Short mmCIF file of N, CA, C and O in Angstrom, two decimals:
data_model
loop_
_atom_site.label_atom_id
_atom_site.label_comp_id
_atom_site.label_asym_id
_atom_site.label_seq_id
_atom_site.Cartn_x
_atom_site.Cartn_y
_atom_site.Cartn_z
N MET A 1 18.10 -3.08 -52.27
CA MET A 1 18.51 -3.03 -50.89
C MET A 1 20.00 -3.36 -50.74
O MET A 1 20.68 -2.76 -49.91
N ILE A 2 20.52 -4.27 -51.53
CA ILE A 2 21.94 -4.64 -51.44
C ILE A 2 22.81 -3.46 -51.86
O ILE A 2 23.85 -3.20 -51.25
N LYS A 3 22.38 -2.72 -52.89
CA LYS A 3 23.12 -1.54 -53.32
C LYS A 3 23.17 -0.50 -52.20
O LYS A 3 24.21 0.12 -51.96
N GLU A 4 22.03 -0.31 -51.54
CA GLU A 4 21.97 0.66 -50.44
C GLU A 4 22.89 0.25 -49.29
O GLU A 4 23.58 1.09 -48.71
N LEU A 5 22.89 -1.03 -49.00
CA LEU A 5 23.75 -1.53 -47.92
C LEU A 5 25.22 -1.37 -48.29
O LEU A 5 26.02 -0.90 -47.48
N ALA A 6 25.59 -1.73 -49.50
CA ALA A 6 26.98 -1.60 -49.95
C ALA A 6 27.40 -0.13 -49.95
O ALA A 6 28.52 0.20 -49.51
N PHE A 7 26.51 0.74 -50.40
CA PHE A 7 26.80 2.18 -50.40
C PHE A 7 27.00 2.68 -48.97
O PHE A 7 27.94 3.43 -48.69
N SER A 8 26.12 2.25 -48.07
CA SER A 8 26.22 2.66 -46.67
C SER A 8 27.52 2.17 -46.04
O SER A 8 28.19 2.92 -45.32
N LEU A 9 27.90 0.93 -46.33
CA LEU A 9 29.15 0.39 -45.81
C LEU A 9 30.35 1.18 -46.34
O LEU A 9 31.26 1.53 -45.57
N ALA A 10 30.34 1.48 -47.62
CA ALA A 10 31.47 2.20 -48.24
C ALA A 10 31.58 3.63 -47.70
O ALA A 10 32.68 4.08 -47.36
N ILE A 11 30.46 4.32 -47.63
CA ILE A 11 30.46 5.70 -47.14
C ILE A 11 30.88 5.74 -45.68
O ILE A 11 31.70 6.57 -45.26
N SER A 12 30.32 4.84 -44.89
CA SER A 12 30.65 4.80 -43.46
C SER A 12 32.14 4.55 -43.25
O SER A 12 32.79 5.23 -42.44
N LEU A 13 32.70 3.60 -43.96
CA LEU A 13 34.12 3.29 -43.81
C LEU A 13 34.98 4.46 -44.28
O LEU A 13 35.94 4.85 -43.61
N ALA A 14 34.64 5.04 -45.42
CA ALA A 14 35.42 6.17 -45.95
C ALA A 14 35.40 7.35 -44.98
O ALA A 14 36.46 7.93 -44.67
N LEU A 15 34.22 7.69 -44.49
CA LEU A 15 34.12 8.81 -43.55
C LEU A 15 34.87 8.51 -42.25
O LEU A 15 35.55 9.37 -41.70
N THR A 16 34.74 7.29 -41.77
CA THR A 16 35.43 6.90 -40.54
C THR A 16 36.94 7.00 -40.72
O THR A 16 37.64 7.52 -39.85
N LEU A 17 37.46 6.52 -41.84
CA LEU A 17 38.90 6.59 -42.08
C LEU A 17 39.38 8.04 -42.14
O LEU A 17 40.40 8.39 -41.55
N VAL A 18 38.64 8.88 -42.83
CA VAL A 18 39.02 10.29 -42.93
C VAL A 18 38.94 10.97 -41.57
O VAL A 18 39.88 11.66 -41.14
N LEU A 19 37.83 10.76 -40.88
CA LEU A 19 37.63 11.45 -39.60
C LEU A 19 38.59 10.97 -38.51
O LEU A 19 39.16 11.78 -37.78
N GLU A 20 38.78 9.67 -38.40
CA GLU A 20 39.66 9.18 -37.34
C GLU A 20 41.13 9.41 -37.66
O GLU A 20 41.93 9.61 -36.76
N SER A 21 41.48 9.45 -38.94
CA SER A 21 42.85 9.84 -39.31
C SER A 21 43.06 11.33 -38.99
O SER A 21 44.11 11.72 -38.48
N GLY A 22 42.04 12.12 -39.30
CA GLY A 22 42.10 13.54 -38.95
C GLY A 22 42.22 13.75 -37.46
O GLY A 22 43.01 14.59 -36.99
N PHE A 23 41.48 12.98 -36.69
CA PHE A 23 41.55 13.06 -35.23
C PHE A 23 42.95 12.68 -34.75
O PHE A 23 43.49 13.31 -33.83
N PHE A 24 43.52 11.68 -35.37
CA PHE A 24 44.89 11.25 -35.05
C PHE A 24 45.85 12.44 -35.16
O PHE A 24 46.64 12.70 -34.25
N PHE A 25 45.76 13.19 -36.26
CA PHE A 25 46.63 14.34 -36.45
C PHE A 25 46.26 15.49 -35.52
O PHE A 25 47.14 16.20 -35.03
N LEU A 26 44.97 15.69 -35.26
CA LEU A 26 44.54 16.75 -34.35
C LEU A 26 45.07 16.55 -32.93
O LEU A 26 45.26 17.52 -32.20
N THR A 27 45.30 15.30 -32.55
CA THR A 27 45.83 15.02 -31.21
C THR A 27 47.35 15.13 -31.17
O THR A 27 47.95 14.82 -30.14
N GLY A 28 47.95 15.55 -32.27
CA GLY A 28 49.39 15.78 -32.29
C GLY A 28 50.23 14.56 -32.63
O GLY A 28 51.45 14.60 -32.58
N LYS A 29 49.59 13.48 -32.99
CA LYS A 29 50.33 12.26 -33.32
C LYS A 29 50.84 12.36 -34.76
O LYS A 29 50.17 12.88 -35.63
N ARG A 30 52.03 11.80 -34.99
CA ARG A 30 52.63 11.85 -36.32
C ARG A 30 53.25 10.52 -36.73
O ARG A 30 53.76 10.40 -37.84
N ASN A 31 53.23 9.54 -35.86
CA ASN A 31 53.86 8.25 -36.14
C ASN A 31 53.14 7.54 -37.29
O ASN A 31 51.95 7.24 -37.18
N LYS A 32 53.84 7.28 -38.38
CA LYS A 32 53.23 6.68 -39.56
C LYS A 32 52.68 5.28 -39.29
O LYS A 32 51.64 4.90 -39.81
N LYS A 33 53.38 4.51 -38.48
CA LYS A 33 52.90 3.16 -38.16
C LYS A 33 51.61 3.22 -37.35
O LYS A 33 50.70 2.41 -37.56
N ASP A 34 51.51 4.18 -36.46
CA ASP A 34 50.27 4.32 -35.68
C ASP A 34 49.12 4.82 -36.55
O ASP A 34 47.97 4.43 -36.35
N LEU A 35 49.42 5.66 -37.52
CA LEU A 35 48.39 6.10 -38.46
C LEU A 35 47.87 4.91 -39.27
O LEU A 35 46.66 4.76 -39.47
N MET A 36 48.78 4.05 -39.69
CA MET A 36 48.38 2.84 -40.40
C MET A 36 47.55 1.95 -39.49
O MET A 36 46.56 1.35 -39.93
N LEU A 37 47.93 1.86 -38.22
CA LEU A 37 47.17 1.06 -37.26
C LEU A 37 45.75 1.59 -37.11
O LEU A 37 44.78 0.82 -37.08
N VAL A 38 45.61 2.91 -37.02
CA VAL A 38 44.27 3.52 -36.93
C VAL A 38 43.43 3.11 -38.14
O VAL A 38 42.27 2.73 -38.01
N SER A 39 44.03 3.16 -39.31
CA SER A 39 43.30 2.77 -40.53
C SER A 39 42.93 1.29 -40.50
O SER A 39 41.79 0.92 -40.79
N LEU A 40 43.87 0.45 -40.14
CA LEU A 40 43.62 -0.99 -40.15
C LEU A 40 42.55 -1.41 -39.14
O LEU A 40 41.69 -2.23 -39.47
N VAL A 41 42.61 -0.85 -37.93
CA VAL A 41 41.59 -1.27 -36.95
C VAL A 41 40.20 -0.80 -37.37
O VAL A 41 39.21 -1.48 -37.11
N ASN A 42 40.14 0.33 -38.06
CA ASN A 42 38.83 0.78 -38.54
C ASN A 42 38.34 -0.04 -39.72
O ASN A 42 37.15 -0.27 -39.87
N ILE A 43 39.27 -0.50 -40.55
CA ILE A 43 38.88 -1.39 -41.64
C ILE A 43 38.35 -2.71 -41.09
O ILE A 43 37.46 -3.33 -41.67
N ILE A 44 38.87 -3.12 -39.95
CA ILE A 44 38.39 -4.35 -39.30
C ILE A 44 37.05 -4.14 -38.60
O ILE A 44 36.12 -4.94 -38.75
N THR A 45 36.94 -3.07 -37.82
CA THR A 45 35.75 -2.92 -36.96
C THR A 45 34.56 -2.25 -37.64
O THR A 45 33.41 -2.62 -37.39
N ASN A 46 34.81 -1.25 -38.47
CA ASN A 46 33.69 -0.48 -39.03
C ASN A 46 32.71 -1.32 -39.84
O ASN A 46 31.50 -1.23 -39.59
N PRO A 47 33.16 -2.12 -40.80
CA PRO A 47 32.18 -2.92 -41.56
C PRO A 47 31.39 -3.89 -40.68
O PRO A 47 30.20 -4.11 -40.90
N VAL A 48 32.04 -4.45 -39.67
CA VAL A 48 31.34 -5.38 -38.77
C VAL A 48 30.24 -4.65 -38.01
O VAL A 48 29.11 -5.14 -37.91
N VAL A 49 30.56 -3.47 -37.50
CA VAL A 49 29.58 -2.70 -36.73
C VAL A 49 28.42 -2.25 -37.64
O VAL A 49 27.25 -2.41 -37.29
N VAL A 50 28.75 -1.69 -38.78
CA VAL A 50 27.70 -1.17 -39.68
C VAL A 50 26.81 -2.29 -40.21
O VAL A 50 25.59 -2.18 -40.20
N LEU A 51 27.41 -3.39 -40.65
CA LEU A 51 26.63 -4.51 -41.16
C LEU A 51 25.77 -5.13 -40.05
O LEU A 51 24.58 -5.42 -40.27
N SER A 52 26.34 -5.31 -38.89
CA SER A 52 25.57 -5.86 -37.77
C SER A 52 24.40 -4.96 -37.42
O SER A 52 23.29 -5.43 -37.19
N TYR A 53 24.66 -3.67 -37.39
CA TYR A 53 23.59 -2.71 -37.09
C TYR A 53 22.46 -2.83 -38.10
O TYR A 53 21.29 -2.96 -37.73
N TRP A 54 22.81 -2.79 -39.39
CA TRP A 54 21.78 -2.89 -40.43
C TRP A 54 20.97 -4.18 -40.30
O TRP A 54 19.74 -4.16 -40.37
N LEU A 55 21.64 -5.29 -40.16
CA LEU A 55 20.95 -6.58 -40.10
C LEU A 55 20.05 -6.70 -38.87
O LEU A 55 18.92 -7.18 -38.97
N ILE A 56 20.56 -6.27 -37.73
CA ILE A 56 19.76 -6.38 -36.51
C ILE A 56 18.55 -5.45 -36.57
O ILE A 56 17.43 -5.86 -36.24
N VAL A 57 18.75 -4.23 -37.02
CA VAL A 57 17.64 -3.28 -37.10
C VAL A 57 16.59 -3.73 -38.12
O VAL A 57 15.39 -3.58 -37.90
N MET A 58 17.05 -4.31 -39.24
CA MET A 58 16.11 -4.75 -40.28
C MET A 58 15.31 -5.97 -39.86
O MET A 58 14.13 -6.08 -40.19
N TYR A 59 15.94 -6.90 -39.16
CA TYR A 59 15.30 -8.19 -38.93
C TYR A 59 14.86 -8.43 -37.49
O TYR A 59 14.22 -9.44 -37.21
N ALA A 60 15.17 -7.55 -36.59
CA ALA A 60 14.74 -7.71 -35.20
C ALA A 60 13.94 -6.48 -34.80
O ALA A 60 14.17 -5.38 -35.29
N ASP A 61 13.01 -6.69 -33.94
CA ASP A 61 12.17 -5.58 -33.48
C ASP A 61 12.82 -4.96 -32.24
O ASP A 61 12.31 -5.08 -31.13
N ILE A 62 13.98 -4.32 -32.48
CA ILE A 62 14.74 -3.71 -31.40
C ILE A 62 14.97 -2.25 -31.75
O ILE A 62 15.26 -1.91 -32.89
N GLU A 63 14.86 -1.41 -30.75
CA GLU A 63 15.10 0.01 -30.92
C GLU A 63 16.54 0.23 -31.41
O GLU A 63 17.48 -0.32 -30.83
N PRO A 64 16.75 1.02 -32.47
CA PRO A 64 18.08 1.19 -33.04
C PRO A 64 19.16 1.63 -32.04
O PRO A 64 20.28 1.16 -32.10
N VAL A 65 18.82 2.52 -31.12
CA VAL A 65 19.83 2.99 -30.17
C VAL A 65 20.29 1.85 -29.25
O VAL A 65 21.45 1.80 -28.84
N ILE A 66 19.41 0.91 -28.97
CA ILE A 66 19.77 -0.24 -28.13
C ILE A 66 20.74 -1.16 -28.88
O ILE A 66 21.55 -1.85 -28.27
N VAL A 67 20.66 -1.16 -30.17
CA VAL A 67 21.58 -1.94 -31.00
C VAL A 67 22.91 -1.20 -31.13
O VAL A 67 23.98 -1.79 -31.04
N LEU A 68 22.82 0.10 -31.34
CA LEU A 68 24.00 0.91 -31.63
C LEU A 68 24.99 0.98 -30.47
O LEU A 68 26.21 0.85 -30.68
N ILE A 69 24.50 1.15 -29.27
CA ILE A 69 25.39 1.35 -28.12
C ILE A 69 26.33 0.17 -27.91
O ILE A 69 27.55 0.36 -27.84
N PRO A 70 25.83 -1.07 -27.81
CA PRO A 70 26.79 -2.18 -27.62
C PRO A 70 27.74 -2.38 -28.79
O PRO A 70 28.91 -2.74 -28.59
N LEU A 71 27.26 -2.14 -30.00
CA LEU A 71 28.14 -2.28 -31.16
C LEU A 71 29.27 -1.25 -31.13
O LEU A 71 30.43 -1.59 -31.40
N GLU A 72 28.96 -0.02 -30.80
CA GLU A 72 29.99 1.02 -30.72
C GLU A 72 30.96 0.73 -29.57
O GLU A 72 32.17 0.93 -29.71
N LEU A 73 30.43 0.26 -28.45
CA LEU A 73 31.31 -0.11 -27.32
C LEU A 73 32.25 -1.24 -27.72
O LEU A 73 33.44 -1.21 -27.38
N PHE A 74 31.72 -2.21 -28.43
CA PHE A 74 32.54 -3.32 -28.93
C PHE A 74 33.69 -2.78 -29.78
O PHE A 74 34.85 -3.16 -29.60
N ALA A 75 33.38 -1.88 -30.70
CA ALA A 75 34.41 -1.31 -31.58
C ALA A 75 35.46 -0.56 -30.77
O ALA A 75 36.67 -0.71 -31.01
N MET A 76 35.03 0.24 -29.81
CA MET A 76 35.98 1.01 -29.01
C MET A 76 36.92 0.11 -28.20
O MET A 76 38.12 0.38 -28.11
N ILE A 77 36.37 -0.95 -27.64
CA ILE A 77 37.19 -1.88 -26.86
C ILE A 77 38.20 -2.61 -27.75
O ILE A 77 39.39 -2.69 -27.43
N ILE A 78 37.73 -3.11 -28.88
CA ILE A 78 38.62 -3.82 -29.80
C ILE A 78 39.72 -2.89 -30.31
O ILE A 78 40.90 -3.24 -30.32
N GLU A 79 39.33 -1.70 -30.72
CA GLU A 79 40.33 -0.75 -31.21
C GLU A 79 41.33 -0.39 -30.12
O GLU A 79 42.54 -0.33 -30.37
N GLY A 80 40.83 -0.17 -28.90
CA GLY A 80 41.72 0.13 -27.79
C GLY A 80 42.72 -0.99 -27.53
O GLY A 80 43.89 -0.73 -27.24
N CYS A 81 42.25 -2.23 -27.65
CA CYS A 81 43.16 -3.39 -27.48
C CYS A 81 44.27 -3.37 -28.52
O CYS A 81 45.44 -3.61 -28.18
N TYR A 82 43.91 -3.09 -29.75
CA TYR A 82 44.93 -3.02 -30.81
C TYR A 82 45.89 -1.86 -30.57
O TYR A 82 47.10 -2.01 -30.75
N TYR A 83 45.37 -0.70 -30.18
CA TYR A 83 46.24 0.44 -29.91
C TYR A 83 47.21 0.14 -28.77
O TYR A 83 48.36 0.52 -28.81
N LYS A 84 46.70 -0.56 -27.75
CA LYS A 84 47.54 -0.89 -26.59
C LYS A 84 48.63 -1.89 -26.98
O LYS A 84 49.78 -1.75 -26.60
N LYS A 85 48.24 -2.90 -27.74
CA LYS A 85 49.19 -3.97 -28.08
C LYS A 85 50.20 -3.56 -29.15
O LYS A 85 51.38 -3.91 -29.07
N TYR A 86 49.74 -2.85 -30.18
CA TYR A 86 50.60 -2.58 -31.33
C TYR A 86 51.00 -1.11 -31.50
O TYR A 86 51.87 -0.81 -32.30
N GLY A 87 50.34 -0.22 -30.80
CA GLY A 87 50.62 1.20 -30.96
C GLY A 87 51.94 1.61 -30.32
O GLY A 87 52.39 1.00 -29.35
N GLN A 88 52.52 2.65 -30.87
CA GLN A 88 53.80 3.15 -30.35
C GLN A 88 53.63 4.50 -29.64
O GLN A 88 54.43 4.82 -28.77
N SER A 89 52.63 5.27 -30.00
CA SER A 89 52.49 6.61 -29.43
C SER A 89 51.18 6.81 -28.67
O SER A 89 50.79 7.95 -28.42
N PHE A 90 50.51 5.73 -28.32
CA PHE A 90 49.24 5.84 -27.60
C PHE A 90 49.50 5.65 -26.10
O PHE A 90 49.61 4.53 -25.62
N LYS A 91 49.61 6.76 -25.37
CA LYS A 91 49.85 6.66 -23.93
C LYS A 91 48.61 6.12 -23.21
O LYS A 91 48.73 5.39 -22.23
N ARG A 92 47.45 6.51 -23.70
CA ARG A 92 46.18 6.03 -23.13
C ARG A 92 45.33 5.49 -24.29
O ARG A 92 44.45 6.17 -24.80
N PRO A 93 45.61 4.27 -24.71
CA PRO A 93 45.00 3.73 -25.93
C PRO A 93 43.48 3.63 -25.89
O PRO A 93 42.82 3.89 -26.90
N TYR A 94 42.92 3.27 -24.74
CA TYR A 94 41.46 3.15 -24.67
C TYR A 94 40.81 4.53 -24.70
O TYR A 94 39.75 4.71 -25.31
N PHE A 95 41.44 5.50 -24.07
CA PHE A 95 40.92 6.86 -24.12
C PHE A 95 40.97 7.38 -25.55
O PHE A 95 40.03 8.02 -26.01
N PHE A 96 42.07 7.13 -26.24
CA PHE A 96 42.18 7.56 -27.64
C PHE A 96 41.07 6.92 -28.47
O PHE A 96 40.42 7.58 -29.28
N SER A 97 40.84 5.63 -28.26
CA SER A 97 39.81 4.92 -29.01
C SER A 97 38.43 5.53 -28.76
O SER A 97 37.67 5.77 -29.70
N ILE A 98 38.11 5.77 -27.50
CA ILE A 98 36.81 6.37 -27.16
C ILE A 98 36.69 7.75 -27.78
O ILE A 98 35.68 8.07 -28.42
N ALA A 99 37.71 8.58 -27.61
CA ALA A 99 37.67 9.95 -28.13
C ALA A 99 37.56 9.97 -29.66
O ALA A 99 36.78 10.74 -30.21
N ALA A 100 38.33 9.13 -30.33
CA ALA A 100 38.29 9.09 -31.80
C ALA A 100 36.92 8.64 -32.28
O ALA A 100 36.38 9.18 -33.25
N ASN A 101 36.34 7.65 -31.62
CA ASN A 101 35.03 7.16 -32.02
C ASN A 101 33.92 8.16 -31.74
O ASN A 101 33.00 8.31 -32.54
N VAL A 102 34.00 8.84 -30.62
CA VAL A 102 33.00 9.88 -30.32
C VAL A 102 33.11 11.01 -31.34
O VAL A 102 32.10 11.49 -31.86
N PHE A 103 34.34 11.43 -31.64
CA PHE A 103 34.56 12.46 -32.65
C PHE A 103 33.98 12.04 -33.99
O PHE A 103 33.24 12.79 -34.64
N SER A 104 34.30 10.83 -34.41
CA SER A 104 33.85 10.31 -35.70
C SER A 104 32.33 10.17 -35.73
O SER A 104 31.68 10.54 -36.71
N PHE A 105 31.77 9.64 -34.67
CA PHE A 105 30.32 9.44 -34.60
C PHE A 105 29.59 10.78 -34.65
O PHE A 105 28.62 10.95 -35.39
N ALA A 106 30.06 11.74 -33.85
CA ALA A 106 29.42 13.07 -33.82
C ALA A 106 29.52 13.76 -35.17
O ALA A 106 28.55 14.35 -35.66
N ALA A 107 30.69 13.68 -35.80
CA ALA A 107 30.86 14.28 -37.12
C ALA A 107 29.97 13.59 -38.15
O ALA A 107 29.40 14.24 -39.02
N GLY A 108 29.83 12.27 -38.03
CA GLY A 108 28.94 11.53 -38.93
C GLY A 108 27.48 11.95 -38.77
O GLY A 108 26.76 12.10 -39.76
N LEU A 109 27.06 12.16 -37.52
CA LEU A 109 25.69 12.64 -37.27
C LEU A 109 25.49 14.02 -37.88
O LEU A 109 24.45 14.30 -38.49
N LEU A 110 26.48 14.88 -37.70
CA LEU A 110 26.40 16.22 -38.27
C LEU A 110 26.33 16.16 -39.80
O LEU A 110 25.50 16.83 -40.42
N PHE A 111 27.17 15.35 -40.40
CA PHE A 111 27.16 15.17 -41.85
C PHE A 111 25.80 14.66 -42.33
O PHE A 111 25.26 15.15 -43.33
N GLN A 112 25.23 13.70 -41.60
CA GLN A 112 23.93 13.15 -41.96
C GLN A 112 22.84 14.22 -41.87
O GLN A 112 21.99 14.32 -42.76
N GLN A 113 22.87 15.03 -40.82
CA GLN A 113 21.89 16.11 -40.67
C GLN A 113 22.02 17.13 -41.80
O GLN A 113 21.02 17.56 -42.37
N LEU A 114 23.23 17.50 -42.10
CA LEU A 114 23.45 18.48 -43.18
C LEU A 114 23.03 17.91 -44.53
O LEU A 114 22.45 18.63 -45.34
N SER A 115 23.29 16.63 -44.76
CA SER A 115 22.89 16.03 -46.04
C SER A 115 21.38 15.95 -46.13
O SER A 115 20.81 16.09 -47.22
N ASN A 116 20.70 15.73 -45.01
CA ASN A 116 19.24 15.72 -45.01
C ASN A 116 18.68 17.11 -45.27
O ASN A 116 17.70 17.27 -46.00
N ILE A 117 19.31 18.13 -44.71
CA ILE A 117 18.84 19.50 -44.88
C ILE A 117 19.06 19.98 -46.31
O ILE A 117 18.18 20.56 -46.93
N TYR A 118 20.25 19.71 -46.83
CA TYR A 118 20.62 20.22 -48.15
C TYR A 118 20.41 19.22 -49.28
O TYR A 118 20.73 19.51 -50.43
N GLY A 119 19.92 18.04 -48.96
CA GLY A 119 19.61 17.05 -49.98
C GLY A 119 20.81 16.49 -50.71
O GLY A 119 20.73 16.15 -51.88
N VAL A 120 21.93 16.44 -50.04
CA VAL A 120 23.16 15.92 -50.66
C VAL A 120 23.16 14.42 -50.60
O VAL A 120 22.79 13.79 -49.70
#
């Protein structure tokens, strides 16, 4: 179980970094410091969200979606705060955070569905 959890944490963080960095470029941003900020805030928030989700779902009798929503909201708010305080090119930092997280989450769901279909 620990191997599965570590693998899940690593894959989730790697995909999040790739997807949200890609989203950063898709939105026309090019500031290297802001790209580093996107990476750092995800390194801070992603493992906390994923580990909390796993632990709560495993040890509490709570519907997974009820766990997921507040955790994702927490990540979006924290990331938005960092973008607002330290970002240089984020005109609407909370909107960027929400959009990047929705993009990343949706792409992650798609990746998960495709991996289930094709057995990857």
